[in-house]
Amino acid sequence: MEALLEQVREVGGRKNVLAVYTPLAMQFLEPVLNFARPSSSDVLFDIGCGDARLLIYAAKKYGCKCYGFEIDPQAVEDALRSIKENGCEDLVTVSLADALVDDIQLSQVTIAILNLSKLLNAKLFPRLLREMQVGSKVVSAQFACPQVADEEFKIPTIDHHSDRDHLPLYLYHVTEQNKQQALATP
């Protein structure tokens, strides 16, 4: 699998292109966050945050602390500009980072949002289970993670140009059992 990841990382001459950036449409922000059920005491991470639209929405609506990680420098610039324009600098932070190799501290995260590829979910999910605290949540849009989801939900789409009639969401709770399983697996 590592060889496949290395090949995918070199797509188009760009490092670590494991998912094509597909921002969540504005119509999906509220349903995704309702599914995650954040509160002002939560620490929300969006891995592959793009322009930070979900983080900004979460900070404004729920008052939670939000962190985004993005591998594309232009997307980080766009996100920082949008955070400032929305007056969310005190609640939203975005960093240029590769979630596969950079040291992203996950121990304080209570909700992780993924809108990535199936391959990247498979690579990141065990790390999330190992490093996040028991009781934390992982919400994945579009693609399931390599474990049976605790809850699934389908948001109807209104995009008539899409080949899908819904956006699937998957919710996972970090439990002592799945954490121990992830810790026992290399």
JSON list of C-alpha atoms in Angstrom, two decimals:
[
{"chain": "A", "resi": 1, "resn": "MET", "atom": "CA", "xyz": [0.00, 0.00, 0.00]},
{"chain": "A", "resi": 2, "resn": "GLU", "atom": "CA", "xyz": [2.89, 2.38, 0.78]},
{"chain": "A", "resi": 3, "resn": "ALA", "atom": "CA", "xyz": [4.15, 2.06, -2.82]},
{"chain": "A", "resi": 4, "resn": "LEU", "atom": "CA", "xyz": [0.69, 2.98, -4.11]},
{"chain": "A", "resi": 5, "resn": "LEU", "atom": "CA", "xyz": [0.59, 5.99, -1.79]},
{"chain": "A", "resi": 6, "resn": "GLU", "atom": "CA", "xyz": [3.98, 7.15, -3.09]},
{"chain": "A", "resi": 7, "resn": "GLN", "atom": "CA", "xyz": [2.74, 6.89, -6.67]},
{"chain": "A", "resi": 8, "resn": "VAL", "atom": "CA", "xyz": [-0.43, 8.82, -5.90]},
{"chain": "A", "resi": 9, "resn": "ARG", "atom": "CA", "xyz": [1.58, 11.49, -4.05]},
{"chain": "A", "resi": 10, "resn": "GLU", "atom": "CA", "xyz": [3.44, 12.27, -7.26]},
{"chain": "A", "resi": 11, "resn": "VAL", "atom": "CA", "xyz": [0.33, 12.83, -9.40]},
{"chain": "A", "resi": 12, "resn": "GLY", "atom": "CA", "xyz": [0.71, 15.96, -11.47]},
{"chain": "A", "resi": 13, "resn": "GLY", "atom": "CA", "xyz": [4.13, 16.67, -10.00]},
{"chain": "A", "resi": 14, "resn": "ARG", "atom": "CA", "xyz": [2.54, 17.79, -6.72]},
{"chain": "A", "resi": 15, "resn": "LYS", "atom": "CA", "xyz": [3.41, 16.22, -3.42]},
{"chain": "A", "resi": 16, "resn": "ASN", "atom": "CA", "xyz": [0.73, 14.23, -1.61]},
{"chain": "A", "resi": 17, "resn": "VAL", "atom": "CA", "xyz": [-2.20, 14.58, -3.97]},
{"chain": "A", "resi": 18, "resn": "LEU", "atom": "CA", "xyz": [-4.32, 11.88, -2.36]},
{"chain": "A", "resi": 19, "resn": "ALA", "atom": "CA", "xyz": [-7.65, 13.59, -2.79]},
{"chain": "A", "resi": 20, "resn": "VAL", "atom": "CA", "xyz": [-8.95, 15.99, -5.37]},
{"chain": "A", "resi": 21, "resn": "TYR", "atom": "CA", "xyz": [-10.13, 19.15, -3.62]},
{"chain": "A", "resi": 22, "resn": "THR", "atom": "CA", "xyz": [-13.90, 19.13, -3.72]},
{"chain": "A", "resi": 23, "resn": "PRO", "atom": "CA", "xyz": [-15.24, 21.75, -1.32]},
{"chain": "A", "resi": 24, "resn": "LEU", "atom": "CA", "xyz": [-18.43, 21.00, 0.53]},
{"chain": "A", "resi": 25, "resn": "ALA", "atom": "CA", "xyz": [-21.20, 23.00, -1.07]},
{"chain": "A", "resi": 26, "resn": "MET", "atom": "CA", "xyz": [-22.59, 25.70, 1.20]},
{"chain": "A", "resi": 27, "resn": "GLN", "atom": "CA", "xyz": [-25.88, 23.79, 1.39]},
{"chain": "A", "resi": 28, "resn": "PHE", "atom": "CA", "xyz": [-24.07, 20.93, 3.18]},
{"chain": "A", "resi": 29, "resn": "LEU", "atom": "CA", "xyz": [-22.28, 22.91, 5.90]},
{"chain": "A", "resi": 30, "resn": "GLU", "atom": "CA", "xyz": [-25.17, 23.02, 8.35]},
{"chain": "A", "resi": 31, "resn": "PRO", "atom": "CA", "xyz": [-26.25, 19.37, 7.85]},
{"chain": "A", "resi": 32, "resn": "VAL", "atom": "CA", "xyz": [-22.66, 18.14, 8.28]},
{"chain": "A", "resi": 33, "resn": "LEU", "atom": "CA", "xyz": [-22.24, 20.13, 11.48]},
{"chain": "A", "resi": 34, "resn": "ASN", "atom": "CA", "xyz": [-25.68, 19.12, 12.76]},
{"chain": "A", "resi": 35, "resn": "PHE", "atom": "CA", "xyz": [-24.57, 15.52, 12.26]},
{"chain": "A", "resi": 36, "resn": "ALA", "atom": "CA", "xyz": [-21.35, 16.21, 14.22]},
{"chain": "A", "resi": 37, "resn": "ARG", "atom": "CA", "xyz": [-23.29, 18.06, 16.96]},
{"chain": "A", "resi": 38, "resn": "PRO", "atom": "CA", "xyz": [-20.55, 20.50, 18.08]},
{"chain": "A", "resi": 39, "resn": "SER", "atom": "CA", "xyz": [-20.79, 22.80, 21.08]},
{"chain": "A", "resi": 40, "resn": "SER", "atom": "CA", "xyz": [-18.77, 25.81, 22.16]},
{"chain": "A", "resi": 41, "resn": "SER", "atom": "CA", "xyz": [-16.54, 23.54, 24.25]},
{"chain": "A", "resi": 42, "resn": "ASP", "atom": "CA", "xyz": [-15.51, 21.41, 21.25]},
{"chain": "A", "resi": 43, "resn": "VAL", "atom": "CA", "xyz": [-12.22, 21.56, 19.36]},
{"chain": "A", "resi": 44, "resn": "LEU", "atom": "CA", "xyz": [-12.97, 20.87, 15.71]},
{"chain": "A", "resi": 45, "resn": "PHE", "atom": "CA", "xyz": [-10.35, 19.83, 13.15]},
{"chain": "A", "resi": 46, "resn": "ASP", "atom": "CA", "xyz": [-10.93, 19.82, 9.41]},
{"chain": "A", "resi": 47, "resn": "ILE", "atom": "CA", "xyz": [-8.20, 17.85, 7.66]},
{"chain": "A", "resi": 48, "resn": "GLY", "atom": "CA", "xyz": [-8.03, 19.06, 4.06]},
{"chain": "A", "resi": 49, "resn": "CYS", "atom": "CA", "xyz": [-9.99, 22.19, 4.96]},
{"chain": "A", "resi": 50, "resn": "GLY", "atom": "CA", "xyz": [-9.61, 23.97, 1.62]},
{"chain": "A", "resi": 51, "resn": "ASP", "atom": "CA", "xyz": [-10.93, 27.52, 1.93]},
{"chain": "A", "resi": 52, "resn": "ALA", "atom": "CA", "xyz": [-12.03, 26.96, 5.57]},
{"chain": "A", "resi": 53, "resn": "ARG", "atom": "CA", "xyz": [-15.73, 27.45, 4.86]},
{"chain": "A", "resi": 54, "resn": "LEU", "atom": "CA", "xyz": [-16.77, 24.68, 7.26]},
{"chain": "A", "resi": 55, "resn": "LEU", "atom": "CA", "xyz": [-14.50, 26.00, 10.01]},
{"chain": "A", "resi": 56, "resn": "ILE", "atom": "CA", "xyz": [-15.79, 29.54, 9.65]},
{"chain": "A", "resi": 57, "resn": "TYR", "atom": "CA", "xyz": [-19.39, 28.34, 9.68]},
{"chain": "A", "resi": 58, "resn": "ALA", "atom": "CA", "xyz": [-18.76, 26.20, 12.80]},
{"chain": "A", "resi": 59, "resn": "ALA", "atom": "CA", "xyz": [-17.00, 29.01, 14.64]},
{"chain": "A", "resi": 60, "resn": "LYS", "atom": "CA", "xyz": [-19.76, 31.52, 13.87]},
{"chain": "A", "resi": 61, "resn": "LYS", "atom": "CA", "xyz": [-22.68, 29.20, 14.62]},
{"chain": "A", "resi": 62, "resn": "TYR", "atom": "CA", "xyz": [-21.35, 27.13, 17.53]},
{"chain": "A", "resi": 63, "resn": "GLY", "atom": "CA", "xyz": [-18.49, 29.23, 18.92]},
{"chain": "A", "resi": 64, "resn": "CYS", "atom": "CA", "xyz": [-16.13, 26.26, 18.95]},
{"chain": "A", "resi": 65, "resn": "LYS", "atom": "CA", "xyz": [-12.39, 26.48, 18.43]},
{"chain": "A", "resi": 66, "resn": "CYS", "atom": "CA", "xyz": [-11.55, 25.30, 14.90]},
{"chain": "A", "resi": 67, "resn": "TYR", "atom": "CA", "xyz": [-8.32, 24.20, 13.27]},
{"chain": "A", "resi": 68, "resn": "GLY", "atom": "CA", "xyz": [-7.83, 23.42, 9.61]},
{"chain": "A", "resi": 69, "resn": "PHE", "atom": "CA", "xyz": [-4.99, 21.68, 7.84]},
{"chain": "A", "resi": 70, "resn": "GLU", "atom": "CA", "xyz": [-4.43, 22.00, 4.12]},
{"chain": "A", "resi": 71, "resn": "ILE", "atom": "CA", "xyz": [-1.65, 20.85, 1.82]},
{"chain": "A", "resi": 72, "resn": "ASP", "atom": "CA", "xyz": [-2.31, 23.42, -0.92]},
{"chain": "A", "resi": 73, "resn": "PRO", "atom": "CA", "xyz": [-0.57, 26.78, -0.23]},
{"chain": "A", "resi": 74, "resn": "GLN", "atom": "CA", "xyz": [-3.09, 28.72, -2.37]},
{"chain": "A", "resi": 75, "resn": "ALA", "atom": "CA", "xyz": [-6.01, 27.22, -0.46]},
{"chain": "A", "resi": 76, "resn": "VAL", "atom": "CA", "xyz": [-4.33, 28.21, 2.83]},
{"chain": "A", "resi": 77, "resn": "GLU", "atom": "CA", "xyz": [-3.95, 31.80, 1.56]},
{"chain": "A", "resi": 78, "resn": "ASP", "atom": "CA", "xyz": [-7.62, 31.84, 0.53]},
{"chain": "A", "resi": 79, "resn": "ALA", "atom": "CA", "xyz": [-8.64, 30.39, 3.90]},
{"chain": "A", "resi": 80, "resn": "LEU", "atom": "CA", "xyz": [-6.64, 32.96, 5.88]},
{"chain": "A", "resi": 81, "resn": "ARG", "atom": "CA", "xyz": [-8.17, 35.79, 3.85]},
{"chain": "A", "resi": 82, "resn": "SER", "atom": "CA", "xyz": [-11.68, 34.40, 4.40]},
{"chain": "A", "resi": 83, "resn": "ILE", "atom": "CA", "xyz": [-11.10, 33.93, 8.13]},
{"chain": "A", "resi": 84, "resn": "LYS", "atom": "CA", "xyz": [-10.06, 37.57, 8.43]},
{"chain": "A", "resi": 85, "resn": "GLU", "atom": "CA", "xyz": [-12.98, 38.81, 6.28]},
{"chain": "A", "resi": 86, "resn": "ASN", "atom": "CA", "xyz": [-15.38, 36.90, 8.54]},
{"chain": "A", "resi": 87, "resn": "GLY", "atom": "CA", "xyz": [-13.79, 38.17, 11.76]},
{"chain": "A", "resi": 88, "resn": "CYS", "atom": "CA", "xyz": [-13.03, 34.66, 13.01]},
{"chain": "A", "resi": 89, "resn": "GLU", "atom": "CA", "xyz": [-9.30, 34.99, 13.76]},
{"chain": "A", "resi": 90, "resn": "ASP", "atom": "CA", "xyz": [-9.87, 34.27, 17.46]},
{"chain": "A", "resi": 91, "resn": "LEU", "atom": "CA", "xyz": [-11.64, 30.94, 16.77]},
{"chain": "A", "resi": 92, "resn": "VAL", "atom": "CA", "xyz": [-10.27, 29.64, 13.46]},
{"chain": "A", "resi": 93, "resn": "THR", "atom": "CA", "xyz": [-6.67, 28.72, 12.63]},
{"chain": "A", "resi": 94, "resn": "VAL", "atom": "CA", "xyz": [-5.52, 27.19, 9.35]},
{"chain": "A", "resi": 95, "resn": "SER", "atom": "CA", "xyz": [-2.07, 25.75, 8.76]},
{"chain": "A", "resi": 96, "resn": "LEU", "atom": "CA", "xyz": [-0.18, 24.47, 5.75]},
{"chain": "A", "resi": 97, "resn": "ALA", "atom": "CA", "xyz": [0.32, 20.82, 6.68]},
{"chain": "A", "resi": 98, "resn": "ASP", "atom": "CA", "xyz": [0.35, 17.31, 5.29]},
{"chain": "A", "resi": 99, "resn": "ALA", "atom": "CA", "xyz": [-1.75, 15.17, 7.63]},
{"chain": "A", "resi": 100, "resn": "LEU", "atom": "CA", "xyz": [0.16, 12.06, 6.59]},
{"chain": "A", "resi": 101, "resn": "VAL", "atom": "CA", "xyz": [3.60, 13.25, 7.58]},
{"chain": "A", "resi": 102, "resn": "ASP", "atom": "CA", "xyz": [3.41, 16.43, 9.66]},
{"chain": "A", "resi": 103, "resn": "ASP", "atom": "CA", "xyz": [3.11, 16.40, 13.43]},
{"chain": "A", "resi": 104, "resn": "ILE", "atom": "CA", "xyz": [-0.50, 17.45, 13.88]},
{"chain": "A", "resi": 105, "resn": "GLN", "atom": "CA", "xyz": [-1.49, 17.24, 17.55]},
{"chain": "A", "resi": 106, "resn": "LEU", "atom": "CA", "xyz": [-4.78, 15.34, 17.73]},
{"chain": "A", "resi": 107, "resn": "SER", "atom": "CA", "xyz": [-5.05, 14.69, 21.46]},
{"chain": "A", "resi": 108, "resn": "GLN", "atom": "CA", "xyz": [-7.23, 17.76, 22.15]},
{"chain": "A", "resi": 109, "resn": "VAL", "atom": "CA", "xyz": [-9.53, 17.26, 19.16]},
{"chain": "A", "resi": 110, "resn": "THR", "atom": "CA", "xyz": [-13.12, 16.42, 20.02]},
{"chain": "A", "resi": 111, "resn": "ILE", "atom": "CA", "xyz": [-14.46, 16.41, 16.44]},
{"chain": "A", "resi": 112, "resn": "ALA", "atom": "CA", "xyz": [-12.52, 15.65, 13.26]},
{"chain": "A", "resi": 113, "resn": "ILE", "atom": "CA", "xyz": [-14.15, 16.35, 9.91]},
{"chain": "A", "resi": 114, "resn": "LEU", "atom": "CA", "xyz": [-12.95, 14.53, 6.80]},
{"chain": "A", "resi": 115, "resn": "ASN", "atom": "CA", "xyz": [-13.98, 15.31, 3.23]},
{"chain": "A", "resi": 116, "resn": "LEU", "atom": "CA", "xyz": [-11.21, 13.32, 1.61]},
{"chain": "A", "resi": 117, "resn": "SER", "atom": "CA", "xyz": [-10.77, 10.22, -0.55]},
{"chain": "A", "resi": 118, "resn": "LYS", "atom": "CA", "xyz": [-11.35, 6.62, 0.44]},
{"chain": "A", "resi": 119, "resn": "LEU", "atom": "CA", "xyz": [-7.59, 6.01, 0.24]},
{"chain": "A", "resi": 120, "resn": "LEU", "atom": "CA", "xyz": [-6.72, 8.97, 2.48]},
{"chain": "A", "resi": 121, "resn": "ASN", "atom": "CA", "xyz": [-9.45, 8.05, 4.97]},
{"chain": "A", "resi": 122, "resn": "ALA", "atom": "CA", "xyz": [-7.98, 4.55, 5.19]},
{"chain": "A", "resi": 123, "resn": "LYS", "atom": "CA", "xyz": [-4.53, 5.98, 5.88]},
{"chain": "A", "resi": 124, "resn": "LEU", "atom": "CA", "xyz": [-5.63, 8.63, 8.42]},
{"chain": "A", "resi": 125, "resn": "PHE", "atom": "CA", "xyz": [-8.42, 6.89, 10.33]},
{"chain": "A", "resi": 126, "resn": "PRO", "atom": "CA", "xyz": [-6.21, 4.58, 12.44]},
{"chain": "A", "resi": 127, "resn": "ARG", "atom": "CA", "xyz": [-4.11, 7.58, 13.47]},
{"chain": "A", "resi": 128, "resn": "LEU", "atom": "CA", "xyz": [-7.23, 9.50, 14.48]},
{"chain": "A", "resi": 129, "resn": "LEU", "atom": "CA", "xyz": [-8.36, 6.56, 16.63]},
{"chain": "A", "resi": 130, "resn": "ARG", "atom": "CA", "xyz": [-4.92, 6.22, 18.23]},
{"chain": "A", "resi": 131, "resn": "GLU", "atom": "CA", "xyz": [-4.42, 9.91, 19.02]},
{"chain": "A", "resi": 132, "resn": "MET", "atom": "CA", "xyz": [-7.88, 11.32, 19.70]},
{"chain": "A", "resi": 133, "resn": "GLN", "atom": "CA", "xyz": [-9.41, 10.93, 23.16]},
{"chain": "A", "resi": 134, "resn": "VAL", "atom": "CA", "xyz": [-12.14, 8.42, 23.94]},
{"chain": "A", "resi": 135, "resn": "GLY", "atom": "CA", "xyz": [-15.49, 10.14, 23.42]},
{"chain": "A", "resi": 136, "resn": "SER", "atom": "CA", "xyz": [-14.28, 12.17, 20.43]},
{"chain": "A", "resi": 137, "resn": "LYS", "atom": "CA", "xyz": [-16.04, 11.95, 17.05]},
{"chain": "A", "resi": 138, "resn": "VAL", "atom": "CA", "xyz": [-14.95, 11.60, 13.44]},
{"chain": "A", "resi": 139, "resn": "VAL", "atom": "CA", "xyz": [-17.35, 12.66, 10.69]},
{"chain": "A", "resi": 140, "resn": "SER", "atom": "CA", "xyz": [-16.52, 11.71, 7.12]},
{"chain": "A", "resi": 141, "resn": "ALA", "atom": "CA", "xyz": [-18.36, 13.13, 4.12]},
{"chain": "A", "resi": 142, "resn": "GLN", "atom": "CA", "xyz": [-18.62, 11.14, 0.88]},
{"chain": "A", "resi": 143, "resn": "PHE", "atom": "CA", "xyz": [-16.42, 8.16, 1.84]},
{"chain": "A", "resi": 144, "resn": "ALA", "atom": "CA", "xyz": [-16.60, 5.76, 4.75]},
{"chain": "A", "resi": 145, "resn": "CYS", "atom": "CA", "xyz": [-13.61, 4.99, 6.93]},
{"chain": "A", "resi": 146, "resn": "PRO", "atom": "CA", "xyz": [-12.32, 1.43, 7.38]},
{"chain": "A", "resi": 147, "resn": "GLN", "atom": "CA", "xyz": [-14.73, 0.55, 10.19]},
{"chain": "A", "resi": 148, "resn": "VAL", "atom": "CA", "xyz": [-18.48, 0.20, 10.45]},
{"chain": "A", "resi": 149, "resn": "ALA", "atom": "CA", "xyz": [-19.91, 3.65, 11.12]},
{"chain": "A", "resi": 150, "resn": "ASP", "atom": "CA", "xyz": [-21.85, 4.27, 14.32]},
{"chain": "A", "resi": 151, "resn": "GLU", "atom": "CA", "xyz": [-24.32, 6.38, 12.33]},
{"chain": "A", "resi": 152, "resn": "GLU", "atom": "CA", "xyz": [-24.92, 7.08, 8.64]},
{"chain": "A", "resi": 153, "resn": "PHE", "atom": "CA", "xyz": [-26.96, 9.84, 7.08]},
{"chain": "A", "resi": 154, "resn": "LYS", "atom": "CA", "xyz": [-27.67, 10.90, 3.51]},
{"chain": "A", "resi": 155, "resn": "ILE", "atom": "CA", "xyz": [-28.18, 14.56, 2.69]},
{"chain": "A", "resi": 156, "resn": "PRO", "atom": "CA", "xyz": [-30.28, 15.03, -0.47]},
{"chain": "A", "resi": 157, "resn": "THR", "atom": "CA", "xyz": [-28.52, 17.12, -3.10]},
{"chain": "A", "resi": 158, "resn": "ILE", "atom": "CA", "xyz": [-30.07, 19.87, -5.15]},
{"chain": "A", "resi": 159, "resn": "ASP", "atom": "CA", "xyz": [-27.30, 19.87, -7.74]},
{"chain": "A", "resi": 160, "resn": "HIS", "atom": "CA", "xyz": [-28.87, 18.53, -10.91]},
{"chain": "A", "resi": 161, "resn": "HIS", "atom": "CA", "xyz": [-25.43, 18.33, -12.54]},
{"chain": "A", "resi": 162, "resn": "SER", "atom": "CA", "xyz": [-24.22, 15.79, -9.99]},
{"chain": "A", "resi": 163, "resn": "ASP", "atom": "CA", "xyz": [-24.35, 12.06, -10.62]},
{"chain": "A", "resi": 164, "resn": "ARG", "atom": "CA", "xyz": [-25.39, 11.57, -6.98]},
{"chain": "A", "resi": 165, "resn": "ASP", "atom": "CA", "xyz": [-28.75, 12.28, -5.45]},
{"chain": "A", "resi": 166, "resn": "HIS", "atom": "CA", "xyz": [-27.28, 12.53, -1.94]},
{"chain": "A", "resi": 167, "resn": "LEU", "atom": "CA", "xyz": [-24.15, 13.22, 0.08]},
{"chain": "A", "resi": 168, "resn": "PRO", "atom": "CA", "xyz": [-23.38, 10.34, 2.46]},
{"chain": "A", "resi": 169, "resn": "LEU", "atom": "CA", "xyz": [-22.11, 11.15, 5.95]},
{"chain": "A", "resi": 170, "resn": "TYR", "atom": "CA", "xyz": [-20.50, 8.72, 8.37]},
{"chain": "A", "resi": 171, "resn": "LEU", "atom": "CA", "xyz": [-20.09, 9.24, 12.12]},
{"chain": "A", "resi": 172, "resn": "TYR", "atom": "CA", "xyz": [-17.57, 7.33, 14.23]},
{"chain": "A", "resi": 173, "resn": "HIS", "atom": "CA", "xyz": [-17.08, 7.57, 17.99]},
{"chain": "A", "resi": 174, "resn": "VAL", "atom": "CA", "xyz": [-13.63, 6.99, 19.44]},
{"chain": "A", "resi": 175, "resn": "THR", "atom": "CA", "xyz": [-14.12, 4.23, 22.01]},
{"chain": "A", "resi": 176, "resn": "GLU", "atom": "CA", "xyz": [-11.66, 2.45, 24.25]},
{"chain": "A", "resi": 177, "resn": "GLN", "atom": "CA", "xyz": [-12.15, -0.70, 22.18]},
{"chain": "A", "resi": 178, "resn": "ASN", "atom": "CA", "xyz": [-11.44, 0.82, 18.73]},
{"chain": "A", "resi": 179, "resn": "LYS", "atom": "CA", "xyz": [-8.61, 2.90, 20.19]},
{"chain": "A", "resi": 180, "resn": "GLN", "atom": "CA", "xyz": [-6.94, -0.25, 21.57]},
{"chain": "A", "resi": 181, "resn": "GLN", "atom": "CA", "xyz": [-7.42, -2.01, 18.23]},
{"chain": "A", "resi": 182, "resn": "ALA", "atom": "CA", "xyz": [-5.77, 0.90, 16.41]},
{"chain": "A", "resi": 183, "resn": "LEU", "atom": "CA", "xyz": [-2.90, 0.99, 18.92]},
{"chain": "A", "resi": 184, "resn": "ALA", "atom": "CA", "xyz": [-2.28, -2.74, 18.35]},
{"chain": "A", "resi": 185, "resn": "THR", "atom": "CA", "xyz": [-2.13, -2.31, 14.57]},
{"chain": "A", "resi": 186, "resn": "PRO", "atom": "CA", "xyz": [1.03, -0.90, 12.97]}
]
